[in-house]
Short mmCIF file of C-alpha atoms in Angstrom, two decimals:
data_model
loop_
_atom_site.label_atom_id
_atom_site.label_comp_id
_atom_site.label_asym_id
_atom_site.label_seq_id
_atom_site.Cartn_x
_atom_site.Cartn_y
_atom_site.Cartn_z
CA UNK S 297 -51.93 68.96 18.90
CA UNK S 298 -49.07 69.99 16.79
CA UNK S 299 -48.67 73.97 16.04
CA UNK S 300 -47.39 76.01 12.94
CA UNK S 301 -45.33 79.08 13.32
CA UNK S 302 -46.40 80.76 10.42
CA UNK S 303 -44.00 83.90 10.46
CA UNK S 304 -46.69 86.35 11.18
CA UNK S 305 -45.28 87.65 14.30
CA UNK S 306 -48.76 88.78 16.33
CA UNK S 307 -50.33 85.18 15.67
CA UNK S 308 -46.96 83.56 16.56
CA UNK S 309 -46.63 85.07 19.99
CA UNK S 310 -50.38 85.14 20.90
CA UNK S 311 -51.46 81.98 19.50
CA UNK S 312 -48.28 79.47 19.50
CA UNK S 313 -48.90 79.87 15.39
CA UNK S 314 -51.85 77.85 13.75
CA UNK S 315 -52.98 74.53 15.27
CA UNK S 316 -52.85 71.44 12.36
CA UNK S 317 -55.50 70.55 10.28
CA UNK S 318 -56.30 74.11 9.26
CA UNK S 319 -56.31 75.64 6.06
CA UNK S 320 -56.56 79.04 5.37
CA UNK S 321 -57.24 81.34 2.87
CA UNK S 322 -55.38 84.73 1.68
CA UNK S 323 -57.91 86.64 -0.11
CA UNK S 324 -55.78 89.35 -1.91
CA UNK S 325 -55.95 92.14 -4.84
CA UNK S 326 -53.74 92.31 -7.46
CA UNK S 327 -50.16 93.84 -7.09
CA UNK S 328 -49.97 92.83 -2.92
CA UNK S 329 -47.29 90.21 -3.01
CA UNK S 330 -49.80 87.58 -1.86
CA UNK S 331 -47.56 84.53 -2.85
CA UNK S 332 -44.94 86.16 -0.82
CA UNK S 333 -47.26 86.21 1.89
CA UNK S 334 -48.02 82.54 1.44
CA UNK S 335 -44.41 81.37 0.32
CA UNK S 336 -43.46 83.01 3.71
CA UNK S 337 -46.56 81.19 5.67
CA UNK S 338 -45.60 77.84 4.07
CA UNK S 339 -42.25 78.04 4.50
CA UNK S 340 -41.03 74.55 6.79
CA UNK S 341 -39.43 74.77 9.84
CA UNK S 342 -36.99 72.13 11.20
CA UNK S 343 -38.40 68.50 10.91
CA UNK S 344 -40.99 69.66 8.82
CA UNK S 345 -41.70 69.56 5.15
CA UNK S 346 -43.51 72.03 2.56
CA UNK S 347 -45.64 70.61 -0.83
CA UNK S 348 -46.26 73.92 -3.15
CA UNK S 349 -48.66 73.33 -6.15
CA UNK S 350 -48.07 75.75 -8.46
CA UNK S 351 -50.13 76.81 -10.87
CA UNK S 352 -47.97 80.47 -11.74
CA UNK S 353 -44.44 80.09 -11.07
CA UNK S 354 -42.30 77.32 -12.23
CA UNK S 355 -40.98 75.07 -9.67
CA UNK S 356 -37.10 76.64 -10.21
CA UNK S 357 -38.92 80.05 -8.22
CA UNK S 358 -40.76 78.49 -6.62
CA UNK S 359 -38.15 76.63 -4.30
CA UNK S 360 -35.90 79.79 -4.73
CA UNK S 361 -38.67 82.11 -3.39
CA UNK S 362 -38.51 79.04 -0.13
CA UNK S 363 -34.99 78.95 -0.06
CA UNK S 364 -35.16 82.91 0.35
CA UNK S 365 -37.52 82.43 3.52
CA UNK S 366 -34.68 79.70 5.13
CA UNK S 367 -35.65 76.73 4.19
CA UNK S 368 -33.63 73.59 3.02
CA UNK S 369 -34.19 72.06 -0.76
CA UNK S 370 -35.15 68.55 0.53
CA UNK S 371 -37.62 70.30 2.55
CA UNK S 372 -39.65 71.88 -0.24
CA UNK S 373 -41.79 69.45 -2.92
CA UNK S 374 -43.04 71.04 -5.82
CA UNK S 375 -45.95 70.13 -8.20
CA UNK S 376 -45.64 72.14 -11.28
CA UNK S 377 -48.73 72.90 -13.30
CA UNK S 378 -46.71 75.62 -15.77
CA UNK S 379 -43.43 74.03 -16.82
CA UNK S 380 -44.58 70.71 -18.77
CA UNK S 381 -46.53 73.09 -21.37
CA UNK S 382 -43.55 74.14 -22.81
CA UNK S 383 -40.93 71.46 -22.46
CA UNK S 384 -43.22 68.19 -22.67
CA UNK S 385 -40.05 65.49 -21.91
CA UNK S 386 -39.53 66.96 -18.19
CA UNK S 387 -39.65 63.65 -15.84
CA UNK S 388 -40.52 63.45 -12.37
CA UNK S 389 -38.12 63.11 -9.23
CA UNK S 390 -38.97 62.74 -5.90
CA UNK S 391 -39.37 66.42 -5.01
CA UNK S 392 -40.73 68.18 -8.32
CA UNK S 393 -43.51 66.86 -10.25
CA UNK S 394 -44.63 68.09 -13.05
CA UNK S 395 -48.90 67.99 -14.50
CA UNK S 396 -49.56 69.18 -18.27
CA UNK S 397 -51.78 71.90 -17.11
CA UNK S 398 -53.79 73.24 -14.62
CA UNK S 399 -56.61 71.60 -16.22
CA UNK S 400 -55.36 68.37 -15.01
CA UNK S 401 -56.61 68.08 -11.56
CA UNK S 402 -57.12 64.51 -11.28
CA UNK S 403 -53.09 64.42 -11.62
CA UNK S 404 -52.35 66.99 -9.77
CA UNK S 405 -54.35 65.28 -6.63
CA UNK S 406 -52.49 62.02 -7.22
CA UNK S 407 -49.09 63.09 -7.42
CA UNK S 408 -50.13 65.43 -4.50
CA UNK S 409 -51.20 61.78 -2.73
CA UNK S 410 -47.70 60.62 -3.79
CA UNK S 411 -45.75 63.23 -2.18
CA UNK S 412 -47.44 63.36 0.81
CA UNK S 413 -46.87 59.47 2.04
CA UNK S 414 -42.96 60.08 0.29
CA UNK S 415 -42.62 62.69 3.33
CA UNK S 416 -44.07 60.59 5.66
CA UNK S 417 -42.02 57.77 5.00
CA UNK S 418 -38.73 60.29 5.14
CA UNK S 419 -40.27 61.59 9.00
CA UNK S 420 -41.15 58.70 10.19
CA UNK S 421 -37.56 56.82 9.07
CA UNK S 422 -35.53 59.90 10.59
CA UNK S 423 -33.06 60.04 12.96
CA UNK S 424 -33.92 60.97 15.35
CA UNK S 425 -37.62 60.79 14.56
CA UNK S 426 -39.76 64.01 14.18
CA UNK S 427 -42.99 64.65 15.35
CA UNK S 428 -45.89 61.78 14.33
CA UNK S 429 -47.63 61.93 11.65
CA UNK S 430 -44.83 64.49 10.27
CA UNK S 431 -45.76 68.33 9.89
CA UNK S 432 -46.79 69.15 6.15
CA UNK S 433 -47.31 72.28 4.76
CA UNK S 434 -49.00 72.85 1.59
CA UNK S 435 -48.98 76.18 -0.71
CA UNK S 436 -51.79 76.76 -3.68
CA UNK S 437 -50.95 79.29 -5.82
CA UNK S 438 -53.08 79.66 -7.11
CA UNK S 439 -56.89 79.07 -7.00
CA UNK S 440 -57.26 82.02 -9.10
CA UNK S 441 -55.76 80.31 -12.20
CA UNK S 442 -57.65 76.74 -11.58
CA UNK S 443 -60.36 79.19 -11.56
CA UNK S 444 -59.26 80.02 -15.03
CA UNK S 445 -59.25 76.73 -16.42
CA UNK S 446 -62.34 74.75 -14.65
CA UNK S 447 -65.75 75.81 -13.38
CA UNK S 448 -66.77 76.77 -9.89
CA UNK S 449 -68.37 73.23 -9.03
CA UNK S 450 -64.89 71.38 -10.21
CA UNK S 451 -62.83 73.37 -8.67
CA UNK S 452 -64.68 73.27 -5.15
CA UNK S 453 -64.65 69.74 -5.43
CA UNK S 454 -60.55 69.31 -6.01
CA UNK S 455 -60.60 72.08 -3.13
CA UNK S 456 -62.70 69.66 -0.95
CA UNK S 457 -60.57 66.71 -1.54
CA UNK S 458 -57.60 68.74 -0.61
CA UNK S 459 -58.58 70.78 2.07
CA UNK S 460 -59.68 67.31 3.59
CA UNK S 461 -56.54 65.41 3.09
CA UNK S 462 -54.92 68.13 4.87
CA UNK S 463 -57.33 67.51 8.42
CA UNK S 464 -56.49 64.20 7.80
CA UNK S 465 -52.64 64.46 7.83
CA UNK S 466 -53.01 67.18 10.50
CA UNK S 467 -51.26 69.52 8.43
CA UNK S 468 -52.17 73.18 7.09
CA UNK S 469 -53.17 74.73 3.83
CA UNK S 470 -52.46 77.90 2.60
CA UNK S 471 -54.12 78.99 -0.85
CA UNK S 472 -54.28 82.27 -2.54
CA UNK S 473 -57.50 83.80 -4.69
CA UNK S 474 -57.29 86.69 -6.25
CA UNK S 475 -60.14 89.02 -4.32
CA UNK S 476 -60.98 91.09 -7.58
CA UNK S 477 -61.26 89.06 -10.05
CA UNK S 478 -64.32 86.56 -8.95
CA UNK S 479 -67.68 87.39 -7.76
CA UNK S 480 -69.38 87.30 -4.18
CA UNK S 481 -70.54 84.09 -4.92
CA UNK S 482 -67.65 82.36 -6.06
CA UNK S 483 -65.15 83.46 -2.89
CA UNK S 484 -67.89 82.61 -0.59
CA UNK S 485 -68.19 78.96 -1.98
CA UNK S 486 -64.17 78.62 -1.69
CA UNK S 487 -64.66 80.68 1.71
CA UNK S 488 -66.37 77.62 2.89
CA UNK S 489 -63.83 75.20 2.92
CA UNK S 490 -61.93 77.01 4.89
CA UNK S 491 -61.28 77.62 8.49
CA UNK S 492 -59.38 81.08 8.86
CA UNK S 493 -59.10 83.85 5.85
CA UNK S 494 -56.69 86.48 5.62
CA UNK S 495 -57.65 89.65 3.68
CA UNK S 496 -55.19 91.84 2.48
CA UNK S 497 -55.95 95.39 1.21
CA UNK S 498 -54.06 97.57 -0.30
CA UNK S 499 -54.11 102.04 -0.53
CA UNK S 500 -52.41 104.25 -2.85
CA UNK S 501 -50.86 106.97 -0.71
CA UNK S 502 -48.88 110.55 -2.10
CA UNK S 503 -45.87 108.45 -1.98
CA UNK S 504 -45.76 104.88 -1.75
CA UNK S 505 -48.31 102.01 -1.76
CA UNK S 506 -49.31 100.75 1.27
CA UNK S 507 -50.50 97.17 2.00
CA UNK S 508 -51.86 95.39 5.06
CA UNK S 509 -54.06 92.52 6.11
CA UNK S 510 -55.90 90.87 9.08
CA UNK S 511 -56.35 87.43 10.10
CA UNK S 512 -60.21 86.12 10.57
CA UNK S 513 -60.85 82.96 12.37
CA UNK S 514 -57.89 82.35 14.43
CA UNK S 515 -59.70 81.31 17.80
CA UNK S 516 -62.61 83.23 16.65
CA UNK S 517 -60.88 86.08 16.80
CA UNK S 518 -60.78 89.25 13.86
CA UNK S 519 -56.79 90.19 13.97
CA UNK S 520 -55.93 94.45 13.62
CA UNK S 521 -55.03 95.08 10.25
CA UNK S 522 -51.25 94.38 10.05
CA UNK S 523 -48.94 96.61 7.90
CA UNK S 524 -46.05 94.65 5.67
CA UNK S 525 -43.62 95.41 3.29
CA UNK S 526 -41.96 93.95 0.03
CA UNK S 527 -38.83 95.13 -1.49
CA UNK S 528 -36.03 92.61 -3.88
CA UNK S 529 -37.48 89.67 -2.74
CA UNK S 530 -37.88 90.36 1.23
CA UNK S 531 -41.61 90.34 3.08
CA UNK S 532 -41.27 91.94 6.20
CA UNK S 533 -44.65 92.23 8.46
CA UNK S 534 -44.72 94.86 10.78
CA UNK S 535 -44.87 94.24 14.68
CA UNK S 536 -48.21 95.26 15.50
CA UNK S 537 -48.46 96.04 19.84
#
């Protein structure tokens, strides 16, 4: 089965990355850089493509934050939940689509639909051909804000769909949720659609701020917490030995 390098070097080396069809989530305070985490994560390596749904950034940072992390525009697929609000006569292209709202889940699954079988038909008609079915990536950022918008039970159910559709494609998932602002009982129902969960924590020290995570469910293995860093638009994770 097909693996993701996922640019966290510990899970890279030890476990060839993270085997498709898993979805994962990063369960992060306020303030840690989380998207950066995920944007990184996410990011598509040769032959492979990357959908981000994004519910916080507009898709123009969006694919700069990718383009940052090395990968190619054509590579990168953006559904854009913020940018129709305010200019209502932006039309879709093949690589940035664009929903009213976050509200508007139903769309936001469709074009979703759309873009995945668009990269499928690119994979399967390249030359040479890539890997079959083609390697997808998708990026949620964020559940936090669908959270916002739509109750618990709605937004486990778009979660479901998705999370499924990625097994299905043998791809991965990667979505954020901001680990302050819900209660126990709303990050364990999203906790149960997925497979592995990165926490990140965070520590105010005398003179900087340090942050770190650990990865839960890779093999059935806890990860050591893992230090990283984030300075004019850089994420680098420390080599943990």
């Amino acid at each position: 089965m097909y693996r993701y390098e996922i640019g966290i070097p510990m899970i890279d080396r030890e476990f060839g990355g993270l085997r498709a069809a898993s979805n994962v989530l990063i369960l992060a305070p306020p303030l840690t850089y989380a998207e950066h985490l995920a944007y990184r994560m996410a990011c598509p390596r040769a032959g492979e493509w990357t959908i981000a749904l994004s519910t916080d950034e507009r898709a123009a940072e969006v694919v700069g934050a990718f383009r940052k992390q090395g990968a190619q525009r054509n590579q990168v697929g953006i559904i854009d939940a913020v940018t129709k609000s305010s200019v209502p006569t932006l039309r879709d292209t093949a690589k940035a689509k664009f929903v009213t709202s976050p509200l508007d889940l139903t769309s936001m699954g469709i074009k979703l639909s759309r873009m995945v079988e668009d990269m499928w038909r690119e994979g399967v008609m390249a030359d040479p051909p890539g890997p079959i079915p083609p390697p997808i990536r998708l990026c949620v950022n964020s559940v936090s804000t669908i959270l916002m918008y739509a109750r618990l039970e709605v937004t486990f159910k778009f979660l479901h769909v998705i999370t499924n559709r990625m097994k299905k494609f043998e791809g991965i998932g990667i979505y954020i949720l901001n680990s302050e602002s819900f209660d126990e009982r709303t990050i364990a129902t999203i906790k149960q659609l997925m497979n592995i969960v990165i926490e990140v924590r965070t520590e105010d020290g005398r003179q900087s701020v340090e942050r770190d995570f650990r990865v839960i469910g890779v093999r059935g293995r806890t990860t050591p917490w893992i230090r990283y860093f984030y300075d004019d638009g850089t994420l680098t994770i420390e080599e943990w030995r």
